[in-house]
Coordinates of C-alpha atoms in Angstrom, one line a residue:
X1 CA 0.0 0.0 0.0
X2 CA 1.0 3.5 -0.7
X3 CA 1.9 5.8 2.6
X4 CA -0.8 5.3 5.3
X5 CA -3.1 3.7 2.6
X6 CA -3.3 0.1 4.7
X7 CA -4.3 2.1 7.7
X8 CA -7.6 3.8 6.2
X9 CA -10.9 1.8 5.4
X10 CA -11.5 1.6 2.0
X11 CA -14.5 0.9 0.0
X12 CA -13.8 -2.9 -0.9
X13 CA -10.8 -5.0 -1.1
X14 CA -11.1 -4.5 -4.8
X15 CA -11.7 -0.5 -4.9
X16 CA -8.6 0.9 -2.5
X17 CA -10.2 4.4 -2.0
X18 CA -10.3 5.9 1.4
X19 CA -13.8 6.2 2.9
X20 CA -15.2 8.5 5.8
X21 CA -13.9 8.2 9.4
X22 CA -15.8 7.7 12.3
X23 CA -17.1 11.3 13.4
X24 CA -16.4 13.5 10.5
X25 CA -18.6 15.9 8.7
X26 CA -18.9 16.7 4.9
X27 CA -19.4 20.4 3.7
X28 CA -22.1 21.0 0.6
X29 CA -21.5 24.3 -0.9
X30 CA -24.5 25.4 -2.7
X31 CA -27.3 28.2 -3.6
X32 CA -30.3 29.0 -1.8
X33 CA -32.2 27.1 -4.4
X34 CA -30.0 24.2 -3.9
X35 CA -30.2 24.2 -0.2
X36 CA -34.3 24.5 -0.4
X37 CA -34.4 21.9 -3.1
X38 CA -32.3 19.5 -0.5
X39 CA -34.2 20.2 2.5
X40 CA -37.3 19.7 0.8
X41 CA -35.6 16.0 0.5
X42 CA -33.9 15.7 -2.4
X43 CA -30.4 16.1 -4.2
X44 CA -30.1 16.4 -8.2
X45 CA -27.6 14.5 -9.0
X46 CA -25.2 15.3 -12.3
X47 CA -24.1 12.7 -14.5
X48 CA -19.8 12.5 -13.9
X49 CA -19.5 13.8 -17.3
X50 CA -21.2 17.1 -17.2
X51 CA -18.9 18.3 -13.7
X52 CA -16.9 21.8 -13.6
X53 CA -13.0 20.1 -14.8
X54 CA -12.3 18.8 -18.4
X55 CA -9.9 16.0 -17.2
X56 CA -12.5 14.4 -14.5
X57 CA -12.6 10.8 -15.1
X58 CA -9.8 10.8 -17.2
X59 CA -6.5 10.4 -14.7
X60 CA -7.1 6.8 -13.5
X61 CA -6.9 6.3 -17.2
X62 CA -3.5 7.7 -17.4
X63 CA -2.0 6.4 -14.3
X64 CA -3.2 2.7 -15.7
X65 CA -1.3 3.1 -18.9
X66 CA 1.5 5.0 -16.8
X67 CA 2.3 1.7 -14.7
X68 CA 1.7 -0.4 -18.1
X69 CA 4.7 1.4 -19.5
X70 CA 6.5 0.9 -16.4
X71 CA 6.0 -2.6 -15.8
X72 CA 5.9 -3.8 -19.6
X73 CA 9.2 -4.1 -21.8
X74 CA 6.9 -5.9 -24.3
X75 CA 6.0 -2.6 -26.6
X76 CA 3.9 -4.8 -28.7
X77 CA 2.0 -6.2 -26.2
X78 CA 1.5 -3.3 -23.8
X79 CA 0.6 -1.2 -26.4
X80 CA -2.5 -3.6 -27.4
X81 CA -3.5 -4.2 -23.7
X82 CA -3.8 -0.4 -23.4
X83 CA -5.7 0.2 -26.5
X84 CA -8.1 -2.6 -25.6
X85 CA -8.6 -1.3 -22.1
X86 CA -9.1 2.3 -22.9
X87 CA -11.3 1.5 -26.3
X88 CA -13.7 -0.3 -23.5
X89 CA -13.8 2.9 -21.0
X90 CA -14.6 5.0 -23.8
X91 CA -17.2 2.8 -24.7
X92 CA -18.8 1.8 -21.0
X93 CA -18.9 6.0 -21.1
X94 CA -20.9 6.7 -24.4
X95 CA -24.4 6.7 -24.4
X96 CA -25.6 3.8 -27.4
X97 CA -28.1 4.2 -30.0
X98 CA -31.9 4.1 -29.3
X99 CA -32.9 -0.4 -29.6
X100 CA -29.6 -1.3 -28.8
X101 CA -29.3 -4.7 -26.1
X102 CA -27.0 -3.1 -24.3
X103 CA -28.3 -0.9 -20.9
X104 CA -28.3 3.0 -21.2
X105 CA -26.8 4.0 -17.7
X106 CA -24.4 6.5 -16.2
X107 CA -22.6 7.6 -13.3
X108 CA -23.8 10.5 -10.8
X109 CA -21.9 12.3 -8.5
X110 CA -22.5 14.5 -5.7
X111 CA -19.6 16.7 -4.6
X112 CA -18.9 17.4 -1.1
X113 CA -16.0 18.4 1.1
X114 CA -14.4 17.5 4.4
X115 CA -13.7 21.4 4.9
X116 CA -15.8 23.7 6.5
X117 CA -15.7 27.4 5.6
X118 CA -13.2 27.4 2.7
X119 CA -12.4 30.5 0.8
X120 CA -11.5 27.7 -2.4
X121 CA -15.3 26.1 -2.0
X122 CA -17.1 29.1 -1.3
X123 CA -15.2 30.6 -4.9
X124 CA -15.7 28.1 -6.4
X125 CA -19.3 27.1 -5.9
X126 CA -20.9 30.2 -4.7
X127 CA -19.2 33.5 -5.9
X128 CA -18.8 33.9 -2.0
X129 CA -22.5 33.9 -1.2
X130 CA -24.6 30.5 -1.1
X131 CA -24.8 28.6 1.4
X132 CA -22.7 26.0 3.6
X133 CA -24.9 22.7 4.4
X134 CA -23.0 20.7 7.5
X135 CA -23.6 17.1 7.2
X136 CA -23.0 14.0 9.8
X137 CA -21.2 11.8 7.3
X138 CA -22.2 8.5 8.5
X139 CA -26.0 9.7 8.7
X140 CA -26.1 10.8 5.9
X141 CA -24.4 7.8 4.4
X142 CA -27.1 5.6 5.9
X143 CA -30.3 7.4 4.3
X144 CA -28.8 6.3 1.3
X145 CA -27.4 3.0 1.9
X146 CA -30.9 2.8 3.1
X147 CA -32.6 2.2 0.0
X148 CA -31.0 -0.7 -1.9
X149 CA -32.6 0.0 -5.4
X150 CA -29.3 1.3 -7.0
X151 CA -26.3 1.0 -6.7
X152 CA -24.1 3.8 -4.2
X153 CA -20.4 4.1 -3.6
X154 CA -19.0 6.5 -1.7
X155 CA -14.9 7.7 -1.2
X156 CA -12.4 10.2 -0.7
X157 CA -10.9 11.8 -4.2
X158 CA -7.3 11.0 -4.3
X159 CA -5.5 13.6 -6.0
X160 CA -1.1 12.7 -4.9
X161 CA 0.1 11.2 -8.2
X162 CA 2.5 8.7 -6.3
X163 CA -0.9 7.2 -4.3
X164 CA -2.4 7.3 -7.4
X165 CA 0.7 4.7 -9.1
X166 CA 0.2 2.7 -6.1
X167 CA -3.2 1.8 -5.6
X168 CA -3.6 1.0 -9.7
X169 CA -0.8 -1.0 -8.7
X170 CA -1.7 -2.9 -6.0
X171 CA -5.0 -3.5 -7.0
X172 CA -3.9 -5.0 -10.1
X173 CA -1.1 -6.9 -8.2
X174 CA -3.9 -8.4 -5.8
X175 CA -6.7 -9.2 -8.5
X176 CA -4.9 -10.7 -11.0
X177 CA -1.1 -11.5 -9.7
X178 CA -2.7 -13.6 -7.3
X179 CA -3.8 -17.2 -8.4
X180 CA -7.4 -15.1 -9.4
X181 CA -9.6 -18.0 -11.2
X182 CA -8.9 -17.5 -15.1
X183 CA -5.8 -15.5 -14.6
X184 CA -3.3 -18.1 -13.5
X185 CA -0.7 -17.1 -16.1
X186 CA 0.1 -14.0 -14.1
X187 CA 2.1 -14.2 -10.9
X188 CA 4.0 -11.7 -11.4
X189 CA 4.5 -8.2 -13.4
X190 CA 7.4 -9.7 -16.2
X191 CA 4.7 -12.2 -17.1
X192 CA 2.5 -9.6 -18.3
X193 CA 5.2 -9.4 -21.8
X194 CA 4.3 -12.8 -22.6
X195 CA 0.7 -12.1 -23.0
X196 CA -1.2 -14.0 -25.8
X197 CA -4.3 -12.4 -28.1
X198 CA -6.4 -14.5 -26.4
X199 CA -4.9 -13.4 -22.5
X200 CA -5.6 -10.0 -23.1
X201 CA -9.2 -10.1 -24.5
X202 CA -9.2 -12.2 -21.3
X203 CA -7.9 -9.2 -19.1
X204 CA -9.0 -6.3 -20.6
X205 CA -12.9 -6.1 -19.9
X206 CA -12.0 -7.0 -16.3
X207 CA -9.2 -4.3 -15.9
X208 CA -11.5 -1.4 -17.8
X209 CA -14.6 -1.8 -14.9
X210 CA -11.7 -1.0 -12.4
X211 CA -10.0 1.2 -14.1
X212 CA -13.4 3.4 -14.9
X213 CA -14.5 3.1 -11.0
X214 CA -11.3 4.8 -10.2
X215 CA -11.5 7.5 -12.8
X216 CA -14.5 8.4 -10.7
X217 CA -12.4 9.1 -7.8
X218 CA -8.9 10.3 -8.9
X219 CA -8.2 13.9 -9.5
X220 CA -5.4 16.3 -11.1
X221 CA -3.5 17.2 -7.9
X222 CA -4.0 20.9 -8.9
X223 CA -7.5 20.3 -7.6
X224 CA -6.4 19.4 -3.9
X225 CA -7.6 22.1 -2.1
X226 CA -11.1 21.2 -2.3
X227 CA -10.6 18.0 -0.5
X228 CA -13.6 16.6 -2.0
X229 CA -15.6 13.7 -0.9
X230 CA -18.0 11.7 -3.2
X231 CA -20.9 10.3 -3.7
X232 CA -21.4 7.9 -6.7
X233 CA -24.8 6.7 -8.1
X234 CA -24.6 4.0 -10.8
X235 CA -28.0 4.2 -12.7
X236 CA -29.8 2.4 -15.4
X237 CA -31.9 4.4 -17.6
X238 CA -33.5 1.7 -20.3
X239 CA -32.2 -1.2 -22.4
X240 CA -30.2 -4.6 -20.9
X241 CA -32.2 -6.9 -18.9
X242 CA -33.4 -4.5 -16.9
X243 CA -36.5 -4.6 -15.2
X244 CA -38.8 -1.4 -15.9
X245 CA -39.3 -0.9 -11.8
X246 CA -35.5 -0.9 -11.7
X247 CA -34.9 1.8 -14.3
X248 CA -34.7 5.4 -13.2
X249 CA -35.4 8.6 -14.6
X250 CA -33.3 10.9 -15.9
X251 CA -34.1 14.6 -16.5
X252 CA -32.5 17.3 -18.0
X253 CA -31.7 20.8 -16.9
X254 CA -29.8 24.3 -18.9
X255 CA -26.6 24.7 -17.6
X256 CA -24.4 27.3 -19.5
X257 CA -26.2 26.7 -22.7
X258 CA -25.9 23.2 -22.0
X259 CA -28.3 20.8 -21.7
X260 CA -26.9 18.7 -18.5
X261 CA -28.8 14.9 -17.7
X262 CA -29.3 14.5 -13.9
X263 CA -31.1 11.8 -11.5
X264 CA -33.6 12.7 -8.4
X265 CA -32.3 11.2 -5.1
X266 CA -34.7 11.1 -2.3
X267 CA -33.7 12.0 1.6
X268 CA -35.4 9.9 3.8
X269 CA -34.6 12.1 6.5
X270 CA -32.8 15.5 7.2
X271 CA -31.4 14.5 10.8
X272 CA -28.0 14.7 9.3
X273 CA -28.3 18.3 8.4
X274 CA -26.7 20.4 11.3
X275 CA -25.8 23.2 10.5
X276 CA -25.7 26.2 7.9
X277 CA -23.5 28.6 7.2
X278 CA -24.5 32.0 5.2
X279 CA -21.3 32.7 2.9
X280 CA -18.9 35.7 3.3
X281 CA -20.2 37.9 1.0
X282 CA -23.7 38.1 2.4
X283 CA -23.9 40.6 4.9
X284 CA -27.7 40.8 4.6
X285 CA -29.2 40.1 8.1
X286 CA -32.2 39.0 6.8
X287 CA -30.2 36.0 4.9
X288 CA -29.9 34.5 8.8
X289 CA -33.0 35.5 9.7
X290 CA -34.7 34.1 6.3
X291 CA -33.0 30.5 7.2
X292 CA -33.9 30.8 10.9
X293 CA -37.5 31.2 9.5
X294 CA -37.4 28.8 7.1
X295 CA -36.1 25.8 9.9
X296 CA -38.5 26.6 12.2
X297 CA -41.2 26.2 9.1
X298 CA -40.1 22.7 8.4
X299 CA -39.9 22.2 12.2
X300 CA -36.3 21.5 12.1
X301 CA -33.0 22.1 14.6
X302 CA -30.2 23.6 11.9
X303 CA -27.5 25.8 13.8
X304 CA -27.4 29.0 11.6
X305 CA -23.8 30.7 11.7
X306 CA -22.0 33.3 9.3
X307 CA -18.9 32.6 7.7
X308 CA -15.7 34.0 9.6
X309 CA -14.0 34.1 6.0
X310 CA -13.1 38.6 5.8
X311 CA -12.5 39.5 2.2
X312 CA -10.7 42.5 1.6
X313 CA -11.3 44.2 -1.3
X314 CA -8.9 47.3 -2.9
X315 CA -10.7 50.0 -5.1
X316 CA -8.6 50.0 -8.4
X317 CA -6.1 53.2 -8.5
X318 CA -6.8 56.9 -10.1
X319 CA -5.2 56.7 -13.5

């Protein structure tokens, strides 16, 4: 394991990303329409391709074919287990055409983070107004886990390059160096050159469904400061063997001039919601006493606080 890694919980053996600890809280920046659209007890969820960065669900990607190089003298070879691998992300992420066998689903994700009152967050999310939603983590984990009907993960965004090398690595080291059923021609990374045609169509469907579940939770390490946490909705929209009452809806909202798919997801219950925190530009005393209002409304106990972020602002010089 990379540095500390074997000392955090993860989400599986298979999937070595870092879950919540015991007792933390996760931070939801939003708008006042967001936070009344959650406290009326639900969350739009965006599908993982519509988010703010261009590289997001790309970087596990290139870390994979990073340790391929690495680990592979066989050009030949590692070159066709790459191509293979990433043809099949590409295609698990594109939506098929309309009669197609194959299930129309994506990927959801809601952002949170495990800092409270960040200048970063409340830039990047808010313009410095909005709203800061303070969550118990393992509450609110549970109204989801709650409701078995999907399928929910949830993790820490790793964004140190080095961890990054390391957890592709030993998770491909422990699935499939390790006397796995069907891969018993790998024990070790030099036998990975002598691959066959027929070893890598055996390897590369299997390595692409982990490789894609980690694009969901790596991250450019530019992007540290927001210290994100996630939460991941897999959803099946039509098509496959899928049963209609397991389908789910997706809807469609303007975004930029863009028209951006999202999913509904139900709260069953806002006890994890404990606090809120007015952002720094807001100075408006009737923002706190709006929320105090609005709480006691929906019969609710949410401390209401005021950021203790000062911005200082510089009027521009006489030319």
């Amino acid at each position: 394991m990379g540095s500390g890694q074997k000392d955090k919980r993860t989400i599986d053996e298979t999937l070595l990303i870092p879950i919540l600890e015991d007792g933390k809280r996760l931070y939801h920046y939003t708008s006042a329409a967001g936070l009344q659209g959650i406290c009326g007890g639900e969350f739009w969820v965006t599908e993982r391709s519509f988010l703010n960065d261009i590289m997001e669900f790309q970087v596990a990607t290139q870390i994979f074919c990073e340790v391929i190089d690495r680990h592979m003298a066989n050009k030949t070879r590692s070159e066709k287990l790459k191509k293979k691998v990433c043809d099949e992300i590409d295609r698990l992420n594109t939506p098929g055409m309309l009669g197609e066998e194959v299930a129309y689903s994506g990927d959801y994700v809601i952002s949170f983070s495990l800092d409270n009152d960040s200048i970063l967050m409340w830039s990047e999310y808010s313009d410095f107004y909005g709203y800061c939603m303070e969550f118990d983590g393992e509450e609110l984990i549970e109204t989801f886990q709650s409701n078995d009907s999907y399928s929910f993960l949830h993790g820490q965004v790793v964004y140190d390059h080095d961890e990054q090398v390391k957890i592709i690595e030993n998770t491909l080291e422990m699935e499939i160096m390790n006397h796995e059923p069907g891969f018993e021609y790998l024990n070790s990374w030099s036998d990975l050159d002598d691959l066959t045609n027929e070893n890598i169509e055996d390897l590369y469907l299997w390595i692409a469904v982990i490789i894609n579940a980690y694009n969901v939770f790596f991250k450019l390490e530019c992007f540290k400061g927001e210290n994100e946490y996630r939460f991941v909705f897999m959803s099946i929209h039509d098509g496959g063997r899928v049963k209609e009452n397991e389908r789910e809806k997706q809807y469609f909202r303007i975004k930029n001039e863009v028209l951006t798919p999202f999913i509904k997801k139900k709260i069953q219950r806002l006890n994890p919601l404990k606090s809120v925190m007015i952002g720094p530009k807001n100075k408006s005393d009737i923002a706190e006493k709006g929320l105090r209002y609005f709480f006691r409304n929906m019969k609710l106990e949410v401390n209401v606080y005021k950021s203790q972020i000062c911005l200082l602002y510089t009027s521009p010089s006489p030319r």
